[in-house]
Coordinates of N, CA and C in Angstrom, one line a residue:
M1 N 82.4 79.8 65.6 CA 82.7 80.2 66.9 C 81.6 81.3 67.3
I2 N 81.2 81.1 68.5 CA 80.2 82.1 69.1 C 80.9 83.1 69.9
L3 N 80.6 84.4 69.8 CA 81.1 85.4 70.6 C 80.1 85.8 71.6
L4 N 80.4 85.7 72.9 CA 79.5 86.1 74.0 C 80.1 87.4 74.6
Y5 N 79.2 88.4 74.8 CA 79.6 89.6 75.4 C 78.9 89.7 76.8
L6 N 79.7 90.0 77.8 CA 79.2 90.1 79.2 C 79.4 91.5 79.6
S7 N 78.3 92.2 79.9 CA 78.4 93.6 80.4 C 78.8 93.6 81.9
E8 N 79.2 94.8 82.4 CA 79.5 94.9 83.8 C 78.3 94.6 84.7
T9 N 77.1 94.9 84.2 CA 75.9 94.5 84.9 C 75.8 93.0 85.1
N10 N 76.1 92.3 84.0 CA 76.1 90.8 84.0 C 77.1 90.3 85.0
L11 N 78.3 90.9 84.9 CA 79.4 90.4 85.8 C 79.1 90.6 87.3
R12 N 78.4 91.7 87.6 CA 78.1 92.0 89.0 C 76.9 91.2 89.6
D13 N 76.2 90.4 88.7 CA 75.0 89.7 89.1 C 75.4 88.2 89.4
R14 N 75.5 87.8 90.7 CA 75.9 86.5 91.1 C 75.0 85.4 90.4
L15 N 73.7 85.6 90.3 CA 72.8 84.6 89.7 C 73.1 84.5 88.2
F16 N 73.4 85.6 87.6 CA 73.8 85.5 86.1 C 75.0 84.7 85.9
V17 N 76.1 84.9 86.7 CA 77.3 84.2 86.6 C 77.1 82.7 86.9
Q18 N 76.3 82.4 87.9 CA 76.1 81.0 88.2 C 75.3 80.3 87.1
N19 N 74.3 81.0 86.6 CA 73.6 80.4 85.5 C 74.4 80.3 84.2
L20 N 75.2 81.2 83.9 CA 76.1 81.2 82.7 C 77.0 79.9 82.8
V21 N 77.6 79.8 83.9 CA 78.6 78.7 84.1 C 77.9 77.3 84.1
F22 N 76.7 77.2 84.7 CA 76.0 76.0 84.8 C 75.4 75.6 83.5
N23 N 75.0 76.6 82.7 CA 74.3 76.3 81.4 C 75.2 76.3 80.2
F24 N 76.5 76.3 80.4 CA 77.5 76.4 79.3 C 77.7 75.0 78.7
K25 N 76.7 74.5 77.9 CA 76.7 73.1 77.5 C 76.6 73.0 76.0
F26 N 76.8 74.1 75.2 CA 76.7 73.9 73.8 C 78.0 73.5 73.2
Q27 N 78.0 73.0 72.0 CA 79.2 72.3 71.4 C 80.1 73.3 70.7
E28 N 79.6 74.4 70.1 CA 80.5 75.3 69.4 C 81.5 76.0 70.3
K29 N 82.6 76.3 69.8 CA 83.7 77.0 70.5 C 83.1 78.4 70.8
A30 N 83.6 79.0 71.9 CA 83.1 80.3 72.3 C 84.3 81.2 72.7
L31 N 84.2 82.4 72.3 CA 85.0 83.5 72.7 C 84.2 84.4 73.6
I32 N 84.6 84.5 74.9 CA 83.8 85.4 75.8 C 84.6 86.6 76.1
L33 N 84.0 87.7 75.6 CA 84.6 89.1 75.9 C 83.8 89.8 76.9
H34 N 84.4 90.3 77.9 CA 83.6 91.0 78.9 C 84.0 92.5 79.1
D35 N 83.1 93.2 79.7 CA 83.3 94.6 79.9 C 84.4 94.8 81.0
A36 N 84.9 96.0 81.0 CA 85.8 96.4 82.1 C 85.0 96.3 83.4
F37 N 85.7 96.1 84.4 CA 85.1 95.9 85.7 C 85.7 96.8 86.8
G38 N 84.9 97.6 87.4 CA 85.4 98.5 88.5 C 86.2 99.6 88.1
G39 N 86.4 99.8 86.8 CA 87.1 101.0 86.3 C 88.7 100.8 86.4
T40 N 89.2 99.7 86.8 CA 90.6 99.5 86.9 C 91.1 98.3 86.2
V41 N 92.4 98.3 85.7 CA 93.0 97.1 85.1 C 93.0 96.0 86.1
K42 N 93.4 96.3 87.3 CA 93.5 95.2 88.4 C 92.2 94.5 88.6
D43 N 91.1 95.2 88.7 CA 89.8 94.6 88.9 C 89.3 93.8 87.7
T44 N 89.6 94.4 86.5 CA 89.2 93.7 85.3 C 90.0 92.4 85.1
R45 N 91.3 92.4 85.4 CA 92.0 91.2 85.3 C 91.5 90.1 86.3
F46 N 91.2 90.6 87.5 CA 90.6 89.7 88.5 C 89.3 89.0 88.0
V47 N 88.4 89.8 87.5 CA 87.2 89.2 87.0 C 87.4 88.2 85.9
T48 N 88.3 88.5 85.0 CA 88.7 87.5 83.9 C 89.1 86.2 84.5
K49 N 90.0 86.2 85.4 CA 90.5 85.0 86.1 C 89.4 84.3 86.9
R50 N 88.6 85.1 87.6 CA 87.5 84.6 88.4 C 86.5 83.9 87.6
L51 N 86.1 84.5 86.5 CA 85.1 83.8 85.6 C 85.7 82.5 85.0
S52 N 86.9 82.6 84.6 CA 87.6 81.4 84.1 C 87.6 80.3 85.2
T53 N 87.9 80.6 86.4 CA 88.0 79.7 87.5 C 86.6 79.0 87.7
L54 N 85.6 79.9 87.8 CA 84.2 79.3 88.0 C 83.8 78.4 86.9
M55 N 84.2 78.7 85.6 CA 83.9 77.8 84.5 C 84.6 76.5 84.7
S56 N 85.9 76.5 85.1 CA 86.6 75.3 85.3 C 86.0 74.5 86.4
E57 N 85.5 75.1 87.5 CA 84.9 74.4 88.6 C 83.6 73.6 88.1
A58 N 83.0 74.2 87.0 CA 81.8 73.6 86.4 C 82.1 72.6 85.3
M59 N 83.4 72.3 85.2 CA 83.9 71.4 84.2 C 83.8 71.9 82.7
V60 N 83.8 73.2 82.6 CA 83.9 73.8 81.2 C 85.3 74.1 80.9
Y61 N 85.9 73.4 80.0 CA 87.3 73.5 79.6 C 87.5 74.9 79.0
N62 N 88.3 75.7 79.6 CA 88.5 77.1 79.2 C 89.9 77.6 79.6
N63 N 90.2 78.8 79.1 CA 91.4 79.5 79.5 C 90.9 81.0 79.6
G64 N 91.5 81.7 80.6 CA 91.2 83.1 80.8 C 92.4 84.0 80.7
F65 N 92.4 85.0 79.9 CA 93.5 85.9 79.7 C 93.0 87.3 79.6
S66 N 93.8 88.3 80.0 CA 93.6 89.7 79.6 C 94.1 89.7 78.2
A67 N 93.5 90.6 77.4 CA 93.9 90.7 76.0 C 95.3 91.0 75.7
D68 N 96.0 91.7 76.7 CA 97.4 92.1 76.5 C 98.3 90.9 76.8
Q69 N 97.8 89.9 77.5 CA 98.6 88.7 77.7 C 98.7 87.9 76.4
R70 N 99.9 87.6 76.0 CA 100.2 86.9 74.8 C 99.7 87.7 73.5
N71 N 99.4 89.0 73.8 CA 99.0 89.9 72.7 C 97.8 89.3 71.9
L72 N 96.9 88.7 72.6 CA 95.7 88.2 71.9 C 95.0 89.3 71.1
F73 N 94.9 90.4 71.6 CA 94.4 91.6 71.0 C 95.5 92.7 71.1
Y74 N 95.8 93.5 70.1 CA 96.9 94.5 70.2 C 96.6 95.6 69.3
W75 N 97.3 96.7 69.6 CA 97.2 97.9 68.8 C 98.1 97.9 67.6
E76 N 97.7 98.2 66.4 CA 98.6 98.3 65.3 C 98.0 99.5 64.4
K77 N 98.8 100.5 64.3 CA 98.5 101.7 63.5 C 97.1 102.3 63.9
G78 N 96.9 102.3 65.2 CA 95.6 102.9 65.7 C 94.4 102.0 65.6
E79 N 94.6 100.7 65.2 CA 93.5 99.8 65.1 C 93.7 98.6 66.0
I80 N 92.7 98.0 66.5 CA 92.8 96.8 67.3 C 92.9 95.6 66.4
K81 N 93.9 94.8 66.6 CA 94.1 93.6 65.8 C 94.0 92.3 66.7
V82 N 93.7 91.2 66.1 CA 93.6 89.9 66.8 C 94.7 89.0 66.3
K83 N 95.3 88.3 67.2 CA 96.3 87.3 66.9 C 95.5 86.0 66.6
T84 N 95.0 85.9 65.4 CA 94.0 84.9 65.0 C 94.6 83.5 65.1
G85 N 95.9 83.3 64.7 CA 96.5 82.0 64.7 C 96.6 81.5 66.2
L86 N 97.1 82.4 67.1 CA 97.2 82.0 68.5 C 95.8 81.7 69.1
M87 N 94.8 82.6 68.7 CA 93.5 82.4 69.3 C 92.9 81.0 68.9
E88 N 93.1 80.7 67.6 CA 92.6 79.4 67.2 C 93.4 78.2 67.8
Q89 N 94.7 78.4 68.0 CA 95.5 77.4 68.7 C 95.1 77.2 70.1
L90 N 94.8 78.3 70.8 CA 94.4 78.2 72.2 C 93.0 77.6 72.3
L91 N 92.1 77.8 71.4 CA 90.7 77.3 71.5 C 90.7 75.8 71.0
A92 N 91.6 75.3 70.3 CA 91.6 73.9 69.8 C 91.2 72.9 70.8
P93 N 91.9 72.9 72.0 CA 91.6 71.8 73.0 C 90.6 72.1 74.0
I94 N 90.0 73.3 74.0 CA 89.1 73.8 75.0 C 87.8 74.2 74.4
Q95 N 86.8 74.5 75.3 CA 85.5 75.0 74.9 C 85.4 76.5 74.7
A96 N 86.0 77.2 75.7 CA 85.9 78.7 75.7 C 87.2 79.4 76.0
L97 N 87.3 80.6 75.5 CA 88.4 81.5 75.8 C 87.8 82.7 76.4
V98 N 88.1 83.0 77.7 CA 87.6 84.2 78.4 C 88.6 85.3 78.2
V99 N 88.3 86.5 77.7 CA 89.2 87.5 77.4 C 88.7 88.8 78.0
G100 N 89.6 89.4 78.8 CA 89.3 90.7 79.4 C 89.8 91.9 78.6
P101 N 89.2 93.1 78.7 CA 89.5 94.2 77.8 C 90.7 95.0 78.4
V102 N 91.9 94.4 78.4 CA 93.1 95.1 78.8 C 94.1 95.0 77.7
L103 N 94.5 96.1 77.1 CA 95.5 96.1 76.0 C 96.8 96.8 76.5
K104 N 97.9 96.5 75.8 CA 99.1 97.2 76.1 C 99.0 98.6 75.5
G105 N 99.2 99.6 76.3 CA 99.2 101.0 75.9 C 100.6 101.5 75.9
A106 N 100.8 102.8 75.6 CA 102.1 103.4 75.6 C 102.7 103.4 77.0
D107 N 101.9 103.6 78.0 CA 102.4 103.7 79.4 C 102.1 102.4 80.2
G108 N 101.9 101.3 79.5 CA 101.6 100.0 80.2 C 100.2 99.6 79.9
P109 N 99.7 98.6 80.7 CA 98.3 98.1 80.5 C 97.3 99.1 80.7
E110 N 96.2 99.1 79.8 CA 95.1 100.1 79.9 C 93.8 99.4 79.5
L111 N 92.7 99.9 80.1 CA 91.4 99.3 79.7 C 91.1 99.7 78.3
A112 N 90.5 98.8 77.6 CA 90.2 99.0 76.2 C 88.6 99.0 76.0
D113 N 88.2 99.5 74.9 CA 86.7 99.5 74.6 C 86.3 98.1 74.2
P114 N 85.5 97.4 74.9 CA 85.2 96.1 74.5 C 84.4 96.0 73.2
M115 N 83.7 97.1 72.9 CA 82.9 97.1 71.6 C 83.9 97.2 70.4
A116 N 85.0 97.9 70.6 CA 86.0 97.9 69.5 C 86.7 96.6 69.4
M117 N 86.9 95.9 70.5 CA 87.5 94.6 70.5 C 86.5 93.6 69.8
I118 N 85.3 93.7 70.1 CA 84.3 92.8 69.5 C 84.3 93.1 68.0
A119 N 84.3 94.3 67.5 CA 84.3 94.6 66.1 C 85.5 94.0 65.5
A120 N 86.7 94.1 66.1 CA 87.9 93.5 65.6 C 87.8 92.0 65.5
A121 N 87.3 91.4 66.5 CA 87.1 89.9 66.5 C 86.1 89.5 65.4
R122 N 85.1 90.2 65.2 CA 84.1 89.8 64.2 C 84.7 90.0 62.8
Q123 N 85.6 90.9 62.6 CA 86.2 91.1 61.3 C 87.3 90.1 61.0
Q124 N 88.0 89.6 62.1 CA 89.2 88.8 61.9 C 89.1 87.3 62.3
L125 N 88.0 87.0 62.9 CA 87.7 85.6 63.3 C 86.4 85.0 62.7
P126 N 86.3 83.7 62.6 CA 85.1 83.1 62.0 C 84.0 83.1 63.1
I127 N 83.4 84.3 63.4 CA 82.3 84.4 64.4 C 81.0 84.0 63.7
S128 N 80.3 83.0 64.2 CA 79.0 82.7 63.5 C 77.9 83.5 64.1
E129 N 78.0 83.8 65.4 CA 76.9 84.6 66.0 C 77.4 85.3 67.2
T130 N 76.8 86.5 67.5 CA 77.2 87.3 68.7 C 76.0 87.2 69.7
W131 N 76.3 86.9 70.9 CA 75.3 86.8 72.0 C 75.5 87.9 73.0
V132 N 74.4 88.6 73.3 CA 74.3 89.7 74.3 C 73.3 89.2 75.3
F133 N 73.5 89.5 76.6 CA 72.6 89.0 77.6 C 71.8 90.1 78.2
T134 N 70.6 89.8 78.6 CA 69.7 90.7 79.3 C 70.4 91.1 80.7
D135 N 70.0 92.3 81.2 CA 70.5 92.7 82.5 C 69.9 91.8 83.6
N136 N 68.7 91.4 83.5 CA 68.0 90.5 84.5 C 68.2 89.1 84.0
P137 N 68.9 88.2 84.7 CA 69.1 86.9 84.2 C 67.9 86.0 84.1
L138 N 66.8 86.5 84.7 CA 65.5 85.8 84.6 C 64.5 86.5 83.7
S139 N 64.9 87.4 83.0 CA 64.0 88.2 82.1 C 63.3 87.3 81.1
P140 N 62.0 87.4 80.9 CA 61.3 86.6 79.8 C 61.8 87.1 78.4
L141 N 62.3 88.3 78.3 CA 62.9 88.7 77.0 C 64.0 87.8 76.5
G142 N 64.8 87.3 77.4 CA 65.9 86.4 77.0 C 65.5 85.1 76.5
S143 N 64.4 84.6 77.0 CA 63.9 83.3 76.6 C 63.4 83.3 75.1
K144 N 63.2 84.5 74.6 CA 62.7 84.6 73.2 C 63.9 84.4 72.2
R145 N 65.1 84.6 72.7 CA 66.4 84.5 71.9 C 66.2 85.4 70.7
A146 N 65.8 86.7 70.9 CA 65.5 87.6 69.8 C 66.8 88.0 69.1
L147 N 66.7 88.0 67.8 CA 67.8 88.4 66.9 C 67.6 89.9 66.6
I148 N 68.5 90.7 66.9 CA 68.5 92.1 66.7 C 69.4 92.4 65.5
E149 N 68.7 92.8 64.4 CA 69.4 93.2 63.2 C 69.3 94.6 62.7
S150 N 68.2 95.3 63.3 CA 67.9 96.7 62.9 C 67.2 97.3 64.0
E151 N 67.0 98.6 63.9 CA 66.2 99.4 64.9 C 64.8 98.9 64.9
A152 N 64.3 98.4 63.8 CA 62.9 97.9 63.7 C 62.7 96.7 64.7
D153 N 63.8 95.9 64.9 CA 63.7 94.8 65.8 C 63.6 95.2 67.2
T154 N 64.0 96.4 67.6 CA 64.1 96.8 69.0 C 62.8 97.5 69.4
T155 N 62.0 98.1 68.5 CA 60.9 98.9 68.8 C 59.8 98.1 69.6
P156 N 59.4 96.9 69.2 CA 58.4 96.2 69.9 C 59.0 95.7 71.3
L157 N 60.3 95.4 71.3 CA 60.9 94.9 72.6 C 60.9 96.0 73.6
L158 N 61.3 97.2 73.2 CA 61.4 98.4 74.1 C 60.0 98.7 74.6
Q159 N 58.9 98.5 73.9 CA 57.6 98.8 74.3 C 57.2 97.9 75.5
V160 N 57.6 96.6 75.4 CA 57.2 95.6 76.4 C 58.2 95.5 77.5
Y161 N 59.5 95.6 77.2 CA 60.6 95.3 78.2 C 61.4 96.6 78.4
E162 N 60.8 97.7 78.8 CA 61.6 98.9 79.0 C 62.7 98.8 80.0
E163 N 62.5 97.9 81.0 CA 63.5 97.7 82.0 C 64.8 97.1 81.4
E164 N 64.7 96.5 80.2 CA 65.9 95.9 79.6 C 66.4 96.8 78.5
Q165 N 66.1 98.1 78.5 CA 66.5 99.1 77.5 C 68.1 99.0 77.2
A166 N 68.8 99.0 78.3 CA 70.3 99.0 78.1 C 70.8 97.8 77.4
A167 N 70.2 96.6 77.7 CA 70.6 95.4 77.1 C 70.2 95.4 75.6
I168 N 69.0 95.9 75.3 CA 68.5 95.9 74.0 C 69.4 96.9 73.1
M169 N 69.8 98.0 73.7 CA 70.6 98.9 73.0 C 72.0 98.3 72.8
R170 N 72.5 97.5 73.7 CA 73.8 96.8 73.5 C 73.7 95.9 72.3
A171 N 72.6 95.2 72.3 CA 72.4 94.2 71.1 C 72.3 95.0 69.8
L172 N 71.6 96.1 69.8 CA 71.5 96.9 68.6 C 72.9 97.4 68.2
E173 N 73.7 97.9 69.1 CA 75.1 98.4 68.8 C 75.9 97.2 68.2
L174 N 75.7 96.0 68.7 CA 76.5 94.9 68.2 C 75.8 94.1 67.1
R175 N 74.7 94.6 66.5 CA 74.0 93.9 65.5 C 74.8 93.4 64.4
P176 N 74.4 92.3 63.8 CA 73.4 91.4 64.3 C 73.8 90.6 65.6
A177 N 72.9 90.6 66.5 CA 73.2 90.0 67.8 C 72.0 89.3 68.4
R178 N 72.2 88.2 69.0 CA 71.1 87.5 69.7 C 71.0 87.9 71.1
L179 N 69.8 88.2 71.6 CA 69.6 88.7 73.0 C 69.0 87.5 73.8
L180 N 69.7 87.1 74.8 CA 69.3 85.9 75.6 C 69.7 86.0 77.0
T181 N 69.3 85.0 77.8 CA 69.7 84.8 79.2 C 70.6 83.5 79.2
P182 N 71.4 83.4 80.3 CA 72.1 82.1 80.4 C 71.3 80.9 80.4
N183 N 70.0 81.0 80.9 CA 69.2 79.8 80.8 C 68.7 79.4 79.4
S184 N 68.8 80.4 78.5 CA 68.3 80.1 77.1 C 69.4 79.9 76.1
M185 N 70.7 79.7 76.6 CA 71.8 79.6 75.7 C 71.7 78.3 74.9
N186 N 71.2 77.3 75.4 CA 71.1 76.0 74.7 C 69.9 75.8 73.8
G187 N 69.3 76.8 73.5 CA 68.1 76.8 72.6 C 66.9 76.7 73.3

């Protein structure tokens, strides 16, 4: 299973979303976790459903849920856990599962840290690779499909692609992670 992380910058870019949906043609199952959007649970839920709808319109079989729905991700003793059996059951007949970072909190739904959710998914699910996307969907950096495993991998990239510093740092935080664009997803 491939884990795709979409930043708020990615989600706000219409060209990025169009290219992501259009180029979603690889065979491996995908878990798509995205950043919170607009700083509210309501906006984040809307983006999860909107992304799922756009993928369906492009004939990508998927489901979209906020993480608190069906308790796909949940808090247990201060740690984020994944309902792995349900996740695998939901992914069996489809290509992708779109999950928004909303967890059940003490006072109701709350935005969660997507990085913590990614860490939990990587520990508890059979994730083969993590993909992080450049902020510019047409960046030549993404066509290289660079694998970021250490700070040493980022130094030459930062010297040439300083405008992609935020994306490179996200990939470093999620290392090992592949840095790409929607146009380079299929190799």
